[in-house]
Coordinates of C-alpha atoms (C1' of nucleotides) and ligand atoms in Angstrom, one line a residue:
Chain A
M1 CA -149.2 -251.6 154.5
T2 CA -148.7 -249.0 151.7
Y3 CA -148.4 -251.6 149.0
T4 CA -148.4 -249.7 145.8
T5 CA -146.3 -251.4 143.1
G6 CA -147.3 -251.0 139.4
A7 CA -148.5 -254.6 139.4
A8 CA -150.8 -254.1 142.4
E9 CA -152.1 -250.9 140.8
D10 CA -153.0 -252.9 137.7
Y11 CA -154.9 -255.4 139.7
L12 CA -156.9 -252.8 141.6
K13 CA -157.6 -250.8 138.4
T14 CA -159.0 -253.9 136.7
I15 CA -161.1 -254.9 139.6
Y16 CA -162.5 -251.4 139.7
A17 CA -163.0 -251.3 135.9
H18 CA -165.1 -254.4 136.0
T19 CA -167.8 -252.8 138.2
E20 CA -167.7 -249.4 136.6
W21 CA -170.4 -250.0 134.1
Q22 CA -171.9 -253.2 135.5
T23 CA -172.8 -254.4 138.9
D24 CA -171.6 -258.0 139.4
L25 CA -168.3 -258.7 141.1
I26 CA -165.2 -259.9 139.3
T27 CA -163.9 -263.4 139.8
P28 CA -160.3 -264.4 140.0
S29 CA -160.4 -266.2 136.7
A30 CA -161.9 -263.2 134.9
L31 CA -159.3 -261.0 136.4
A32 CA -156.6 -263.4 135.2
V33 CA -157.9 -263.2 131.6
R34 CA -158.2 -259.4 131.7
L35 CA -154.6 -259.0 133.0
G36 CA -153.2 -261.8 130.8
V37 CA -151.9 -263.6 133.8
A38 CA -152.2 -267.2 135.1
P39 CA -154.9 -267.9 137.7
S40 CA -152.3 -268.8 140.2
S41 CA -150.7 -265.4 139.9
V42 CA -154.0 -263.9 140.8
T43 CA -154.4 -266.0 143.9
E44 CA -151.1 -264.8 145.0
M45 CA -151.6 -261.1 144.4
V46 CA -155.1 -261.3 145.9
K47 CA -153.7 -262.6 149.1
K48 CA -151.4 -259.6 149.3
L49 CA -154.1 -257.1 148.4
A50 CA -156.5 -258.6 151.0
A51 CA -153.7 -258.6 153.6
S52 CA -153.1 -254.9 152.9
G53 CA -156.8 -254.2 153.3
L54 CA -157.4 -253.1 149.7
I55 CA -159.8 -255.8 148.8
T56 CA -162.0 -258.4 150.5
H57 CA -162.0 -262.0 149.4
V58 CA -163.4 -265.1 150.9
P59 CA -161.6 -268.3 149.5
Y60 CA -163.2 -269.5 146.2
G61 CA -165.3 -266.4 146.1
P62 CA -165.3 -263.2 144.1
L63 CA -163.3 -260.0 144.7
A64 CA -164.5 -256.7 146.0
L65 CA -162.6 -253.5 146.6
T66 CA -162.6 -252.0 150.2
D67 CA -162.9 -248.2 150.5
A68 CA -159.2 -247.9 150.7
G69 CA -158.8 -250.1 147.6
R70 CA -161.4 -248.1 145.7
L71 CA -159.6 -245.0 146.4
R72 CA -156.3 -246.4 145.2
A73 CA -158.0 -247.7 142.1
T74 CA -159.8 -244.5 141.2
A75 CA -156.4 -242.8 141.6
V76 CA -154.9 -245.0 139.0
V77 CA -157.9 -244.6 136.7
R78 CA -157.7 -240.8 137.2
R79 CA -154.0 -240.8 136.1
H80 CA -154.8 -243.1 133.1
R81 CA -157.6 -240.9 131.8
L82 CA -155.9 -237.6 132.3
I83 CA -152.9 -239.0 130.5
E84 CA -155.1 -240.1 127.6
T85 CA -156.8 -236.8 127.5
W86 CA -153.5 -235.0 127.5
L87 CA -152.0 -237.2 124.7
V88 CA -155.0 -236.4 122.5
G89 CA -155.4 -232.8 123.5
E90 CA -151.8 -231.7 123.3
M91 CA -149.6 -234.3 122.0
G92 CA -151.2 -235.1 118.6
Y93 CA -152.4 -238.6 119.4
D94 CA -155.5 -240.1 118.0
W95 CA -158.0 -241.6 120.5
D96 CA -157.2 -245.2 119.3
E97 CA -153.5 -244.7 120.1
V98 CA -153.5 -243.5 123.7
H99 CA -154.4 -246.5 125.8
D100 CA -151.1 -248.3 125.7
E101 CA -149.0 -245.3 126.4
A102 CA -151.3 -244.4 129.3
E103 CA -151.2 -247.9 130.7
I104 CA -147.5 -247.4 131.3
L105 CA -147.3 -243.8 132.3
E106 CA -150.1 -244.1 134.9
H107 CA -147.6 -245.9 137.1
S108 CA -144.7 -243.5 136.9
I109 CA -146.1 -239.9 136.7
S110 CA -146.0 -237.9 139.9
D111 CA -149.0 -236.3 141.5
R112 CA -147.4 -232.9 140.8
L113 CA -147.0 -233.5 137.1
L114 CA -150.5 -235.0 136.9
E115 CA -152.0 -231.9 138.4
A116 CA -149.9 -229.7 136.1
I117 CA -151.4 -231.6 133.1
N118 CA -154.9 -231.4 134.6
A119 CA -154.6 -227.7 134.9
R120 CA -153.3 -227.3 131.4
L121 CA -156.3 -229.2 130.1
G122 CA -158.7 -227.1 132.1
F123 CA -159.7 -229.9 134.5
P124 CA -161.6 -232.0 132.1
A125 CA -164.5 -234.2 133.3
H126 CA -164.1 -236.9 130.6
D127 CA -161.4 -238.6 128.6
P128 CA -161.4 -238.9 124.9
H129 CA -163.5 -242.1 125.0
G130 CA -166.1 -240.4 127.2
D131 CA -165.0 -242.1 130.4
P132 CA -165.4 -239.9 133.5
I133 CA -162.2 -238.8 135.1
P134 CA -162.4 -239.5 138.9
A135 CA -161.8 -236.5 141.1
A136 CA -158.7 -236.6 143.3
D137 CA -160.9 -237.6 146.3
G138 CA -162.1 -240.7 144.4
T139 CA -165.5 -239.4 143.5
V140 CA -166.7 -240.4 140.0
Q141 CA -169.6 -238.7 138.0
R142 CA -171.1 -241.6 136.2
P143 CA -174.4 -241.3 134.3
A144 CA -176.8 -244.3 133.8
A145 CA -175.7 -246.1 130.7
L146 CA -176.7 -248.9 128.4
L147 CA -174.8 -250.9 126.0
L148 CA -175.9 -250.1 122.4
A149 CA -176.0 -253.8 121.8
D150 CA -178.6 -254.1 124.6
A151 CA -180.8 -251.1 123.5
E152 CA -184.1 -251.7 122.0
V153 CA -185.0 -250.7 118.4
S154 CA -186.3 -247.0 118.3
H155 CA -184.2 -246.2 121.4
S156 CA -183.0 -242.6 121.1
G157 CA -180.1 -241.1 123.0
T158 CA -176.6 -239.8 123.2
V159 CA -173.3 -241.8 123.0
L160 CA -171.7 -241.5 126.5
R161 CA -168.6 -243.6 126.1
I162 CA -166.8 -246.0 123.9
S163 CA -164.6 -248.7 125.4
D164 CA -161.0 -248.1 124.3
R165 CA -160.3 -251.8 124.6
D166 CA -160.3 -252.4 120.8
P167 CA -158.4 -249.8 118.7
A168 CA -159.9 -251.0 115.4
V169 CA -163.4 -250.2 116.7
L170 CA -162.3 -246.7 117.7
R171 CA -160.8 -246.1 114.2
E172 CA -163.9 -247.4 112.6
L173 CA -166.2 -245.1 114.7
A174 CA -163.9 -242.1 114.1
A175 CA -164.2 -242.7 110.4
D176 CA -168.0 -242.6 110.8
L177 CA -167.8 -239.5 113.0
I178 CA -169.3 -241.3 116.0
G179 CA -168.0 -240.4 119.4
P180 CA -169.1 -239.3 122.8
G181 CA -171.9 -236.8 122.5
T182 CA -173.2 -238.2 119.2
Q183 CA -177.0 -238.2 119.2
F184 CA -178.7 -241.0 117.5
T185 CA -181.8 -243.2 117.2
L186 CA -181.6 -247.0 116.9
A187 CA -183.5 -247.6 113.6
A188 CA -182.8 -251.3 113.5
P189 CA -180.4 -253.6 115.2
F190 CA -176.9 -252.4 114.4
T191 CA -178.3 -249.5 112.4
I192 CA -178.3 -246.0 113.9
V193 CA -179.6 -242.8 112.5
L194 CA -177.6 -239.7 113.5
A195 CA -179.1 -236.2 114.2
D196 CA -178.4 -235.0 110.7
G197 CA -180.4 -237.9 109.3
Q198 CA -177.5 -240.0 108.1
S199 CA -177.7 -243.7 109.0
R200 CA -174.8 -245.8 110.0
L201 CA -174.3 -249.5 110.3
V202 CA -172.3 -250.5 113.3
T203 CA -170.5 -253.7 113.6
P204 CA -171.5 -256.1 116.4
A205 CA -168.1 -255.4 118.0
A206 CA -168.8 -251.7 118.0
A207 CA -172.3 -252.2 119.4
R208 CA -170.7 -254.0 122.3
S209 CA -168.2 -251.1 122.9
I210 CA -170.7 -248.2 122.7
W211 CA -172.5 -247.0 125.8
V212 CA -175.4 -244.7 125.5
T213 CA -177.9 -242.8 127.6
A214 CA -180.5 -245.1 129.2
Chain B
M1 CA -129.5 -259.7 123.8
T2 CA -132.0 -256.8 123.9
Y3 CA -131.5 -256.4 127.6
T4 CA -133.2 -253.1 128.5
T5 CA -134.8 -253.0 131.9
G6 CA -135.0 -249.8 133.8
A7 CA -132.3 -251.0 136.2
A8 CA -129.9 -251.7 133.3
E9 CA -130.7 -248.3 131.8
D10 CA -129.6 -246.6 135.0
Y11 CA -126.4 -248.5 135.2
L12 CA -125.5 -247.6 131.5
K13 CA -126.6 -244.0 132.0
T14 CA -124.4 -243.6 135.1
I15 CA -121.4 -245.2 133.5
Y16 CA -121.9 -242.8 130.6
A17 CA -122.4 -239.8 132.8
H18 CA -119.1 -240.4 134.5
T19 CA -117.1 -240.0 131.4
E20 CA -119.2 -237.2 129.9
W21 CA -117.2 -234.4 131.5
Q22 CA -114.0 -236.2 132.5
T23 CA -111.9 -238.8 130.9
D24 CA -111.1 -241.5 133.5
L25 CA -113.2 -244.7 133.6
I26 CA -115.6 -245.5 136.3
T27 CA -114.9 -248.2 138.8
P28 CA -117.5 -250.7 140.2
S29 CA -117.4 -249.1 143.7
A30 CA -117.9 -245.6 142.3
L31 CA -120.8 -246.9 140.3
A32 CA -122.2 -248.5 143.4
V33 CA -122.0 -245.2 145.3
R34 CA -123.6 -243.2 142.5
L35 CA -126.5 -245.8 142.2
G36 CA -126.9 -246.2 145.9
V37 CA -126.4 -249.9 145.6
A38 CA -124.2 -252.5 147.2
P39 CA -120.9 -253.4 145.4
S40 CA -122.0 -256.9 145.0
S41 CA -125.1 -255.8 143.1
V42 CA -122.8 -253.9 140.7
T43 CA -120.8 -257.0 140.1
E44 CA -123.8 -258.9 139.2
M45 CA -125.3 -256.3 136.8
V46 CA -121.9 -255.8 135.3
K47 CA -121.8 -259.4 134.3
K48 CA -125.1 -259.2 132.6
L49 CA -124.2 -256.0 130.8
A50 CA -120.9 -257.4 129.6
A51 CA -122.6 -260.6 128.5
S52 CA -125.0 -258.5 126.5
G53 CA -122.1 -256.7 124.8
L54 CA -123.0 -253.4 126.3
I55 CA -119.9 -252.8 128.4
T56 CA -116.4 -254.2 128.6
H57 CA -115.0 -255.4 131.9
V58 CA -111.9 -257.3 132.9
P59 CA -112.2 -258.6 136.4
Y60 CA -111.1 -256.2 139.1
G61 CA -110.8 -253.5 136.4
P62 CA -112.8 -250.5 135.5
L63 CA -115.9 -250.3 133.3
A64 CA -116.2 -249.0 129.7
L65 CA -119.1 -248.8 127.4
T66 CA -119.1 -250.5 124.1
D67 CA -120.5 -248.7 121.1
A68 CA -123.7 -250.5 121.6
G69 CA -123.6 -249.6 125.2
R70 CA -122.9 -246.0 124.5
L71 CA -125.8 -245.8 122.1
R72 CA -128.2 -247.2 124.7
A73 CA -126.8 -244.9 127.4
T74 CA -127.2 -241.8 125.2
A75 CA -130.7 -242.7 124.4
V76 CA -131.5 -242.8 128.0
V77 CA -129.7 -239.5 128.6
R78 CA -131.6 -238.0 125.6
R79 CA -134.9 -239.0 127.3
H80 CA -133.8 -237.6 130.6
R81 CA -132.8 -234.3 129.3
L82 CA -135.7 -233.8 126.9
I83 CA -138.1 -234.6 129.8
E84 CA -136.3 -232.1 132.0
T85 CA -136.4 -229.5 129.3
W86 CA -140.2 -230.1 128.9
L87 CA -140.9 -229.9 132.5
V88 CA -139.3 -226.6 132.8
G89 CA -140.5 -225.3 129.4
E90 CA -144.1 -226.3 129.5
M91 CA -145.1 -227.7 132.8
G92 CA -144.0 -224.9 135.2
Y93 CA -141.2 -226.7 137.0
D94 CA -138.1 -224.9 138.2
W95 CA -134.8 -226.3 137.1
D96 CA -134.0 -227.7 140.6
E97 CA -137.2 -229.7 140.6
V98 CA -137.1 -231.7 137.4
H99 CA -134.3 -234.3 137.9
D100 CA -136.2 -236.8 140.1
E101 CA -139.3 -236.8 137.9
A102 CA -137.1 -237.2 134.8
E103 CA -135.3 -240.1 136.5
I104 CA -138.5 -242.1 136.6
L105 CA -140.1 -241.0 133.3
E106 CA -137.0 -241.6 131.3
H107 CA -137.8 -245.4 131.6
S108 CA -141.4 -245.4 130.7
I109 CA -142.0 -242.8 127.9
S110 CA -142.3 -244.2 124.4
D111 CA -140.2 -243.0 121.5
R112 CA -143.2 -241.6 120.0
L113 CA -144.2 -239.4 122.9
L114 CA -140.6 -238.3 123.3
E115 CA -140.5 -237.1 119.8
A116 CA -143.7 -235.3 120.1
I117 CA -142.2 -233.5 123.1
N118 CA -139.1 -232.8 121.2
A119 CA -141.0 -231.3 118.4
R120 CA -143.1 -229.2 120.7
L121 CA -139.9 -227.8 122.3
G122 CA -138.4 -227.0 118.9
F123 CA -135.7 -229.6 119.0
P124 CA -133.6 -228.0 121.8
A125 CA -129.9 -228.6 122.0
H126 CA -129.5 -228.2 125.7
D127 CA -131.5 -229.1 128.8
P128 CA -132.2 -226.4 131.5
H129 CA -128.9 -227.2 133.2
G130 CA -127.0 -226.6 130.0
D131 CA -126.4 -230.3 129.4
P132 CA -126.3 -231.2 125.7
I133 CA -129.2 -233.4 124.5
P134 CA -127.9 -236.3 122.5
A135 CA -129.2 -236.7 119.0
A136 CA -131.3 -239.8 118.2
D137 CA -128.2 -241.3 116.6
G138 CA -126.2 -241.0 119.8
T139 CA -124.2 -238.1 118.8
V140 CA -123.5 -235.5 121.5
Q141 CA -122.4 -231.9 120.9
R142 CA -120.1 -231.2 123.8
P143 CA -117.8 -228.2 124.1
A144 CA -114.5 -228.2 126.0
A145 CA -115.4 -227.4 129.6
L146 CA -113.6 -226.7 132.9
L147 CA -114.9 -226.9 136.4
L148 CA -115.1 -223.5 137.9
A149 CA -113.4 -224.8 141.0
D150 CA -110.4 -225.7 138.8
A151 CA -110.3 -222.4 136.9
E152 CA -107.4 -219.9 137.6
V153 CA -108.0 -216.5 138.9
S154 CA -108.7 -214.0 136.1
H155 CA -110.1 -216.7 133.9
S156 CA -112.9 -215.3 131.8
G157 CA -115.7 -217.3 130.2
T158 CA -119.3 -218.5 129.9
V159 CA -121.1 -220.8 132.1
L160 CA -121.8 -224.0 130.1
R161 CA -123.6 -226.3 132.4
I162 CA -124.5 -226.8 136.1
S163 CA -124.8 -230.2 137.5
D164 CA -128.3 -231.0 138.6
R165 CA -127.1 -233.3 141.3
D166 CA -127.6 -230.9 144.1
P167 CA -131.0 -229.0 144.0
A168 CA -129.8 -226.6 146.7
V169 CA -126.9 -225.4 144.5
L170 CA -129.4 -224.8 141.7
R171 CA -131.7 -222.8 143.9
E172 CA -128.8 -220.8 145.2
L173 CA -127.5 -220.0 141.6
A174 CA -131.0 -219.2 140.4
A175 CA -131.3 -216.7 143.1
D176 CA -128.0 -215.1 142.0
L177 CA -129.2 -215.2 138.4
I178 CA -126.3 -217.5 137.3
G179 CA -127.1 -220.1 134.7
P180 CA -125.9 -221.5 131.4
G181 CA -124.9 -218.6 129.2
T182 CA -123.8 -216.4 132.1
Q183 CA -120.6 -214.5 131.3
F184 CA -118.1 -213.9 134.0
T185 CA -114.5 -213.4 135.1
L186 CA -113.0 -215.2 138.1
A187 CA -111.9 -212.3 140.2
A188 CA -110.6 -214.4 143.2
P189 CA -111.2 -217.9 144.3
F190 CA -115.0 -218.3 144.6
T191 CA -115.6 -214.8 143.5
I192 CA -116.9 -214.1 140.0
V193 CA -117.7 -210.8 138.3
L194 CA -120.6 -210.9 135.9
A195 CA -120.9 -209.0 132.6
D196 CA -122.9 -206.2 134.3
G197 CA -120.1 -205.6 136.8
Q198 CA -121.7 -207.2 139.8
S199 CA -119.7 -209.7 141.7
R200 CA -120.9 -212.9 143.3
L201 CA -119.5 -215.2 145.9
V202 CA -120.1 -218.8 145.0
T203 CA -120.0 -221.6 147.5
P204 CA -117.4 -224.3 147.1
A205 CA -120.2 -226.8 146.4
A206 CA -121.4 -224.5 143.6
A207 CA -117.9 -224.1 142.2
R208 CA -117.7 -227.9 141.9
S209 CA -121.0 -227.9 140.1
I210 CA -120.4 -225.2 137.5
W211 CA -118.7 -226.0 134.3
V212 CA -117.3 -223.1 132.2
T213 CA -115.7 -222.5 128.9
A214 CA -112.0 -223.5 128.9
Chain C
dG1 C1' -90.1 -257.3 148.3
dC2 C1' -94.0 -257.7 151.6
dC3 C1' -98.2 -256.8 153.6
dA4 C1' -102.3 -254.7 155.0
dA5 C1' -105.9 -251.6 153.4
dA6 C1' -109.0 -251.2 149.9
dC7 C1' -111.5 -252.9 146.4
dT8 C1' -113.9 -256.7 143.9
dT9 C1' -116.0 -261.0 143.5
dT10 C1' -118.4 -265.1 145.2
dC11 C1' -121.9 -267.1 147.8
dG12 C1' -126.2 -267.9 150.1
dG13 C1' -130.5 -265.5 150.8
dC14 C1' -134.6 -262.5 150.2
dA15 C1' -138.7 -260.4 147.9
dA16 C1' -141.7 -259.5 144.0
dA17 C1' -144.1 -261.4 140.1
dC18 C1' -144.7 -264.7 137.3
dC19 C1' -145.6 -269.9 135.7
dG20 C1' -147.5 -274.9 135.2
dA21 C1' -149.1 -279.1 137.4
dA22 C1' -151.5 -281.1 140.9
dA23 C1' -154.6 -280.9 144.6
dC24 C1' -158.8 -279.1 146.1
dC25 C1' -163.5 -276.9 146.5
dT26 C1' -168.3 -275.8 144.6
dC27 C1' -172.2 -276.2 142.3
dG28 C1' -175.4 -277.7 139.0
dC29 C1' -177.3 -281.6 137.1
dT30 C1' -178.8 -286.0 137.2
Chain D
dA1 C1' -177.3 -287.8 147.2
dG2 C1' -173.6 -288.1 144.1
dC3 C1' -170.4 -286.7 140.5
dG4 C1' -167.8 -284.2 137.6
dA5 C1' -166.7 -279.9 135.2
dG6 C1' -164.8 -275.8 136.0
dG7 C1' -162.9 -272.5 138.9
dT8 C1' -159.4 -271.8 142.8
dT9 C1' -155.6 -272.6 145.5
dT10 C1' -151.3 -274.8 146.7
dC11 C1' -146.8 -276.1 145.6
dG12 C1' -142.4 -276.1 143.6
dG13 C1' -139.8 -273.5 140.5
dT14 C1' -138.0 -269.3 137.6
dT15 C1' -136.2 -264.5 136.8
dT16 C1' -134.7 -260.0 138.1
dG17 C1' -132.7 -257.2 141.4
dC18 C1' -131.2 -256.5 145.6
dC19 C1' -128.4 -257.5 150.2
dG20 C1' -124.4 -258.8 153.7
dA21 C1' -120.6 -261.7 154.8
dA22 C1' -116.7 -264.1 153.4
dA23 C1' -113.2 -264.9 150.3
dG24 C1' -110.1 -263.4 146.9
dT25 C1' -107.2 -259.7 144.4
dT26 C1' -104.5 -255.5 143.8
dT27 C1' -101.6 -252.1 145.1
dG28 C1' -99.3 -248.5 147.6
dG29 C1' -96.2 -247.7 151.2
dC30 C1' -92.7 -249.1 154.0
Ligands
FE2_1 FE1 -157.6 -246.5 128.3
FE2_2 FE1 -160.1 -244.0 128.0
FE2_3 FE1 -131.1 -234.6 135.5
FE2_4 FE1 -130.2 -232.0 133.5

DNA sequence: GCCAAACTTTCGGCAAACCGAAACCTCGCT
DNA sequence: AGCGAGGTTTCGGTTTGCCGAAAGTTTGGC
C-alpha cells in the first residue's frame, strides 16, 4: 500500500524524469539502463509498483505513472532539487558536484528538514541546473524547451536548463560562463554567440545537455 | 572486510555508546533491547562484525570493540552529533527534536558534506546535549562524569551532558533552563539549587539522564 | 553440588532487491 | 504469412537483515 522504499523512489523518479522534457513513455529496458539494473529487476519492481497503484503497465508494454505515482515521484524530485540548490547555495559545492550527494540524501531527509532548507533558501523555483523545483502539491512550472542540438541555426533564446547527468559538461560550461539564464544566438551548429558578442563553441555532448527557450 | 552498512553502523555505535559513560561491557541481550531487535538478530550480526575484525566476542560472552571497530563507531557518533548540532544551530530545531533525524542522516551524509557542516559550525566540541563530538581520528574528549541520580546530597558541580534518549526529559529541563553548563548544588535528593539561588525539583527520570562533574 | 531461570545460539523461514539464463512475446521485414 | 531480432518475463538463486521456536550454555541460589 504505502510502498516507499528508497529503491521504489528511484524507479518512480526515473520514470518521471523521462517524461519531464519529452513526451514518449519509458520502456522497461530503458529504465533498466538508466538505473544500472538488470531488465529482470525492473520487471519485478514494476509488478510491485503497479500492484501499489503507482504505475500502470500492460505486459510487454511501456510504463506510465498514475496520479498517485506522479505525486510520489515529484516529491522525490522536489527533495533532490532542493538539496542540490542548498548544497550550492549554502554548503560551498559547485554545480557539477551536487548530484550524487542529492541522489542519496533525497531518500533520507525528513519533510521537516526539507522545508527548513526550503525556507532558508527563500523558496527557490529552480535548482542550480535550471530544473524546476516541484511544489509540495506536485505542481511543476515547466516552460516549453528545446534541446540546443535540435535548434536551427539563427535560433535565439535563453538557456533554461542543463542536464546534470554529465559533470564534465557542467564544468566545461561553467568555465565558458554558460548557465541557466544565458542569452544566446545559434550562429552555426555548435557555435553560439552570447549577449556580449563573444562566441562559444559547444561540444556535441554539451549541445545534447542544454535546453533552451523554444 | 570494509563492511559498512547502515545496520552494522548502528550496532557499532550502540556498542560504543554503552561504554562511553560507564565501564562494563554490553551483552548481546542488552544490545538487542537498545536496537529494538530480536536476540537472534544480534547473534547473527555479531558474527559478521567479529569476522570483519570490528568487535571481539567469545560465545556466550559480552561484546567489545576492537580498535578498528571503535574508529568506525566514533565516526558514526561524530556524524550523529555534528548533525544534531547543525539542526539546532542552523535549522531551527529544538534539542529534543534532533535525535531521530540524526539517526537517519548519520548513515547517508558524505564526509565532504559533514566537514562543510563542521566548518560552518566553527568545529564545535560538543553537541546540544553536551555530548563530546569525536575528532575525525576517533579521539574523544570526555571529562569524568557522574549521574545526578548517583550524586550525594550537597554535591556541587556543573551539568556536563543530558542523554537525548527521552525527549520528554529534554523538554522538561529546557523549561527549567537546565542544560550543559548549568551550575548547581544538590540540596536534597532530586532537588538542586542553581547558581542564582533558585531551586528545582528534577524527576527521577531526569536525574538518571543528567551527568554532572564528579 | 545441582538445577532451573536467564541468556545465547542455532535453525528454518521471510521479505526486499538484485542477478543470469532460459523461455516467451512482438513487430518489422521479407 | 513467416521468421527472427530484440525486448520482456519467468525462474531459480544470492545477499542482507530480520524473526520465532527450539536447543544449548551459564550461573546464582539453595
Ligand atoms: Fe541532480
Ligand atoms: Fe539538478
Ligand atoms: Fe542523539
Ligand atoms: Fe546528542
